[in-house]
PDB file of C-alpha atoms in Angstrom:
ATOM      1  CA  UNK I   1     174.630  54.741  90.783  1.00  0.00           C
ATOM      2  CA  UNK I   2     170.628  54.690  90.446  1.00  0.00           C
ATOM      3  CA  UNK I   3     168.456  54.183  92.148  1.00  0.00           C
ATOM      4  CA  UNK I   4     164.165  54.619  92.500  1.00  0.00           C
ATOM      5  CA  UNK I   5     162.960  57.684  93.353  1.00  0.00           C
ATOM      6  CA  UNK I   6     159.450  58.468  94.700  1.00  0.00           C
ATOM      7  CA  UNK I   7     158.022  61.850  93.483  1.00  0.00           C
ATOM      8  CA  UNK I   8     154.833  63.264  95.109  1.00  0.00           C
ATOM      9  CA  UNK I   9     152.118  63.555  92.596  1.00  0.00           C
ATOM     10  CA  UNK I  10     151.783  67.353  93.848  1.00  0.00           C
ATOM     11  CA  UNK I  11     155.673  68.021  93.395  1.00  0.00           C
ATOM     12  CA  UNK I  12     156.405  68.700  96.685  1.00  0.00           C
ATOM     13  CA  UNK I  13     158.462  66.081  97.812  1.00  0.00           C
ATOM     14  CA  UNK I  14     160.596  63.473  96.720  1.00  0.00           C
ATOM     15  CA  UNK I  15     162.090  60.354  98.477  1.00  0.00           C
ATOM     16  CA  UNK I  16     164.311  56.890  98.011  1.00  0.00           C
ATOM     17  CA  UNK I  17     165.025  53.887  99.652  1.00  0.00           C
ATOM     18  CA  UNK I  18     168.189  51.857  99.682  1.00  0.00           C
ATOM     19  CA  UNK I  19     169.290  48.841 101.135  1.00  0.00           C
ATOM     20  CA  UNK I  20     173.293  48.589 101.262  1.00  0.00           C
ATOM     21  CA  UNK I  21     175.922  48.309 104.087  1.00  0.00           C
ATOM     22  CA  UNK I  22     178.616  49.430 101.476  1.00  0.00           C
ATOM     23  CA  UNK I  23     178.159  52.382 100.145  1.00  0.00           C
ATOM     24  CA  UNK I  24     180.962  55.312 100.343  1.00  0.00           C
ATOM     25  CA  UNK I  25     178.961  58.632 100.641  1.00  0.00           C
ATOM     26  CA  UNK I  26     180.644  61.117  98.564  1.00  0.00           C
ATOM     27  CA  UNK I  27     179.290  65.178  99.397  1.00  0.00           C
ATOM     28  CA  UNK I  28     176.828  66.657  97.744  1.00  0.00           C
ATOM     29  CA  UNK I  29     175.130  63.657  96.158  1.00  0.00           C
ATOM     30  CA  UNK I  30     173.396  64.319  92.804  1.00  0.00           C
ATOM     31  CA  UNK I  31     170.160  62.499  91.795  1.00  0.00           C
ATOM     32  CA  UNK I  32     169.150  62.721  88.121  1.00  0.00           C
ATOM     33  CA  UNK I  33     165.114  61.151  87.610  1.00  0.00           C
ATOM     34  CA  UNK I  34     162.948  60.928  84.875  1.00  0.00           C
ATOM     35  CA  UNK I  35     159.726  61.503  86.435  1.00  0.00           C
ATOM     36  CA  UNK I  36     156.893  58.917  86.677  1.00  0.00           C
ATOM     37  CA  UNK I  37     153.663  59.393  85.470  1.00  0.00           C
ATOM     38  CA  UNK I  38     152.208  61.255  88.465  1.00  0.00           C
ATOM     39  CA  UNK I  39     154.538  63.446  88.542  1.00  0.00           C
ATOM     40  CA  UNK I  40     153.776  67.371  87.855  1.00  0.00           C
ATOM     41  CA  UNK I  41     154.276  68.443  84.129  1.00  0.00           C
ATOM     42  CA  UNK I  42     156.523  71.460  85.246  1.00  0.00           C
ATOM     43  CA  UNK I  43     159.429  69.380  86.290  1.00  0.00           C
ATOM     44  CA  UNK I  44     160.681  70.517  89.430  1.00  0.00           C
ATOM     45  CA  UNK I  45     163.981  70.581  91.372  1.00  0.00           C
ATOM     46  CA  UNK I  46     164.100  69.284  95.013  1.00  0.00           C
ATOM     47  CA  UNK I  47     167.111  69.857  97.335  1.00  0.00           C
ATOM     48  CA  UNK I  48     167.875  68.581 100.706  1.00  0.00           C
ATOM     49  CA  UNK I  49     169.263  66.062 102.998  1.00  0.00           C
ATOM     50  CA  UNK I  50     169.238  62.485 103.046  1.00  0.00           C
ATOM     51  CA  UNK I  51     169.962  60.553 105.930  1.00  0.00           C
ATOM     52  CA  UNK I  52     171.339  56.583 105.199  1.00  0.00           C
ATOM     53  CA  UNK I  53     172.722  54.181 107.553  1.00  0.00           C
ATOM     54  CA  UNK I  54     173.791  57.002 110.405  1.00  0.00           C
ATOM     55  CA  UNK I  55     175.186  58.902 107.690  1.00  0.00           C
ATOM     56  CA  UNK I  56     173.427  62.637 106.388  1.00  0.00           C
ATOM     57  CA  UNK I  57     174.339  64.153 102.863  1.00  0.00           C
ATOM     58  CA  UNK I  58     172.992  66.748 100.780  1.00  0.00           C
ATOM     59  CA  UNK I  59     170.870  65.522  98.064  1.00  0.00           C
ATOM     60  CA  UNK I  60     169.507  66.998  94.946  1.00  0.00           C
ATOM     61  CA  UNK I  61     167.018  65.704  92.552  1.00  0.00           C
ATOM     62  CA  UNK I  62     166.515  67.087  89.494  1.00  0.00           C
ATOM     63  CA  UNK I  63     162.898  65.754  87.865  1.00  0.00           C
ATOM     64  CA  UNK I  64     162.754  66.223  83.715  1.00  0.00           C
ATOM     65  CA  UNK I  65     160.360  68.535  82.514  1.00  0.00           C
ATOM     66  CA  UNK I  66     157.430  66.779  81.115  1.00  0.00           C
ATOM     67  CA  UNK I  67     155.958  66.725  77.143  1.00  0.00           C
ATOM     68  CA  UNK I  68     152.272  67.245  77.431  1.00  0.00           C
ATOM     69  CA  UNK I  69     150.504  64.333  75.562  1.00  0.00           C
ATOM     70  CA  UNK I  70     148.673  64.890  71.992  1.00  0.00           C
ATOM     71  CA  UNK I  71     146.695  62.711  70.150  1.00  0.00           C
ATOM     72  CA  UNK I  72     148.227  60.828  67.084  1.00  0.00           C
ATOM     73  CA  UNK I  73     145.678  61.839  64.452  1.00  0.00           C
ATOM     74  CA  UNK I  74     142.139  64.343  64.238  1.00  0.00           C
ATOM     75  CA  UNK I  75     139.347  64.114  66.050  1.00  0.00           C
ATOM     76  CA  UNK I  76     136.003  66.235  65.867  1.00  0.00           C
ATOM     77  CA  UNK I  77     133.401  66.318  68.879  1.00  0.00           C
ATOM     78  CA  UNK I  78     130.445  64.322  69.289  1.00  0.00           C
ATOM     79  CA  UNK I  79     126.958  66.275  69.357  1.00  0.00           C
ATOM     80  CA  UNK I  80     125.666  66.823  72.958  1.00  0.00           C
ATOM     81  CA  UNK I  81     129.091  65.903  74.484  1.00  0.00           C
ATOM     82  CA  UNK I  82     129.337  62.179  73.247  1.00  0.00           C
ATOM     83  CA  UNK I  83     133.101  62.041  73.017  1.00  0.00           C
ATOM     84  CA  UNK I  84     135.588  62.929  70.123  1.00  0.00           C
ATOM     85  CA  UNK I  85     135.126  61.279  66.917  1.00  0.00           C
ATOM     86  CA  UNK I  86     138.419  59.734  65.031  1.00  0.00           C
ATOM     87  CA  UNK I  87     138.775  61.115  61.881  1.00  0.00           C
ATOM     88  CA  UNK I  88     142.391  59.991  60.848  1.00  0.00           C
ATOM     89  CA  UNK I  89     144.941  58.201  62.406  1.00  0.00           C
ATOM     90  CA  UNK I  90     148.516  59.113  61.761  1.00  0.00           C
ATOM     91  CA  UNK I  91     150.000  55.548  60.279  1.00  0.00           C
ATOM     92  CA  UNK I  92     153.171  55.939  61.732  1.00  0.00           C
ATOM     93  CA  UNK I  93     151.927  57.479  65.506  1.00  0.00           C
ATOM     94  CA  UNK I  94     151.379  55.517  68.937  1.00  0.00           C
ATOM     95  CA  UNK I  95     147.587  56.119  67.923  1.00  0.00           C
ATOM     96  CA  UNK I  96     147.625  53.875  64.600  1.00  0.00           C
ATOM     97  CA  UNK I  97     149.445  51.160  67.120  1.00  0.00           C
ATOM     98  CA  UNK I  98     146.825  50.918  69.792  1.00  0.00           C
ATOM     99  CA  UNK I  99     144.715  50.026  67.456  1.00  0.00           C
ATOM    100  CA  UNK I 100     142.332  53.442  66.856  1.00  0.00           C
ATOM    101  CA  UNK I 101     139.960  53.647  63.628  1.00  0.00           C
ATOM    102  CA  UNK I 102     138.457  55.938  61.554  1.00  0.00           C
ATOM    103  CA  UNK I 103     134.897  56.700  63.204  1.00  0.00           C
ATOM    104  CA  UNK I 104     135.930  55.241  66.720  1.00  0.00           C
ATOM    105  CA  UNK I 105     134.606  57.582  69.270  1.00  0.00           C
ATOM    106  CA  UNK I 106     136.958  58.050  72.657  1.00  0.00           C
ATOM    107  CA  UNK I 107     134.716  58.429  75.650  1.00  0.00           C
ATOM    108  CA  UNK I 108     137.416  58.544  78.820  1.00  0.00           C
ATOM    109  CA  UNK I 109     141.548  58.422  78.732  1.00  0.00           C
ATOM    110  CA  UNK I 110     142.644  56.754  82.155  1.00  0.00           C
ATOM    111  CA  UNK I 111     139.537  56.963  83.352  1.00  0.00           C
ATOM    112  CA  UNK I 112     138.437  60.807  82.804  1.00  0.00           C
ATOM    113  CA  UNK I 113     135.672  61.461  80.896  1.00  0.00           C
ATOM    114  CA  UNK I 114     135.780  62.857  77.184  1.00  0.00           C
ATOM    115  CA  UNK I 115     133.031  64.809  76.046  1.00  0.00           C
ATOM    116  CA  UNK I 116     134.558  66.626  73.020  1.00  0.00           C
ATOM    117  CA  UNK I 117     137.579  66.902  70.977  1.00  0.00           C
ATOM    118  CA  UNK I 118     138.662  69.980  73.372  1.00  0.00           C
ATOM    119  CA  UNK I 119     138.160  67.949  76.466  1.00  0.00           C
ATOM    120  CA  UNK I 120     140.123  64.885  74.628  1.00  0.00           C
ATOM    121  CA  UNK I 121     143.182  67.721  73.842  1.00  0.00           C
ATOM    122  CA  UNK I 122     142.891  69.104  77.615  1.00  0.00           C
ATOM    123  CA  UNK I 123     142.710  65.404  79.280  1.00  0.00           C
ATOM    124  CA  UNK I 124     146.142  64.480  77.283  1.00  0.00           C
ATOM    125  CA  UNK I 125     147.691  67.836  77.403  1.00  0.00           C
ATOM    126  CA  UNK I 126     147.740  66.728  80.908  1.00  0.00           C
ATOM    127  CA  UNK I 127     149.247  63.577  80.508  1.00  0.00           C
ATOM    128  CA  UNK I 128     153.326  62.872  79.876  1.00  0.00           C
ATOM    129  CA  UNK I 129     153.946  61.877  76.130  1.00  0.00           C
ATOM    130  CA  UNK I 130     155.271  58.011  75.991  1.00  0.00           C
ATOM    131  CA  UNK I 131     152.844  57.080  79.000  1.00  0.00           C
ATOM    132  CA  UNK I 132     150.670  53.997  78.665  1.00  0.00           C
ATOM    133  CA  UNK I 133     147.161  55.082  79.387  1.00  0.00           C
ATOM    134  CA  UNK I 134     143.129  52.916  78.857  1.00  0.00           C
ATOM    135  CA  UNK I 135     141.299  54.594  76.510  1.00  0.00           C
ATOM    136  CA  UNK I 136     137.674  54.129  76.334  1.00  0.00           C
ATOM    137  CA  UNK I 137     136.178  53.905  72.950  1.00  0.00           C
ATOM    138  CA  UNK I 138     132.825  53.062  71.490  1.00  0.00           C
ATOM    139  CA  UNK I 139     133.373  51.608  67.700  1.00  0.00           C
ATOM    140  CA  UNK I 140     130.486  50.506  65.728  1.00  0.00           C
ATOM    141  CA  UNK I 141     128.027  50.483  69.024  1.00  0.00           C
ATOM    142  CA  UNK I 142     130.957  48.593  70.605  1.00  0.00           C
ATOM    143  CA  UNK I 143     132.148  49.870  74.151  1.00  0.00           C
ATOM    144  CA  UNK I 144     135.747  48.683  74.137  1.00  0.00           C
ATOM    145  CA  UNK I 145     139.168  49.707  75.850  1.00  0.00           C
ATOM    146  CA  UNK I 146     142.531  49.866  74.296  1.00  0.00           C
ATOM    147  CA  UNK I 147     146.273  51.108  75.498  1.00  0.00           C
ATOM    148  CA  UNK I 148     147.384  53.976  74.021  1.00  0.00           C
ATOM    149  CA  UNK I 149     151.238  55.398  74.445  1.00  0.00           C
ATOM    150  CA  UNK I 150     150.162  58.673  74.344  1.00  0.00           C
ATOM    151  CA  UNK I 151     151.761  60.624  71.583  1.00  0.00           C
ATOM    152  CA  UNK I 152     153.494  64.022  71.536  1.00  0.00           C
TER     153      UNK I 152
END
């Protein structure tokens, strides 16, 4: 059985709804997530009880340890805090498929600013790997966006 699961972007709650009037409840009842984007890189394990159509069970949900994100390729920082500076782009990365350059220069990931190379590594570091995020990029005097699966 699956079903969605709701994970506080702080970690410290989780919750579901389900709409059935047939469901046999079986004791304890195990709940196995990926977690979403939000939710915090340490994974986390959440135990409790669930309460369904008159009926209360133990629950557990278990939520996946995440991968921090890394970018596909080198960057070097920007004088003065101007961004990070593409340098190469693994061919066969997430990076080289969103469409990133040689000399592109990423300004913000998901909105948060990038001033340097560092803050580019700490923004994504904080991001899950295999999450679709806007990346703002200036190419050739160009301000332009593109989605990036963020690489691990």
């Amino acid at each position: 059985m699956s079903c969605p699961v709701s994970i506080a972007p702080d970690g410290s709650s989780a919750s579901f709804s389900l709409q059935s009037n047939t469901w046999v409840w079986s004791r304890p009842w195990k709940v196995d997530v990926v977690a979403t984007d939000d939710a915090p890189m340490a994974g986390g394990r959440f135990t409790g009880t669930l309460a369904f159509e008159g009926v209360v069970v133990e629950w557990d949900v278990n939520i996946t340890q995440g991968t921090p994100g890394a970018f596909g390729g080198y960057v070097s920082s920007v004088p003065a805090g101007g961004g990070a500076r593409v340098r190469f782009v693994d061919p066969e990365l997430n990076a080289a498929a969103a469409g990133f350059r040689d000399k592109d220069i990423i300004t913000s990931v998901d909105g948060q600013p990038v001033t340097s190379a560092a803050s580019l590594s700490s923004v994504l570091a904080g991001k899950r790997a295999g999450i679709a995020v806007p990346v703002g990029i200036t190419r050739n005097g160009t301000q332009m966006t593109l989605q990036y699966t963020v690489d691990e």
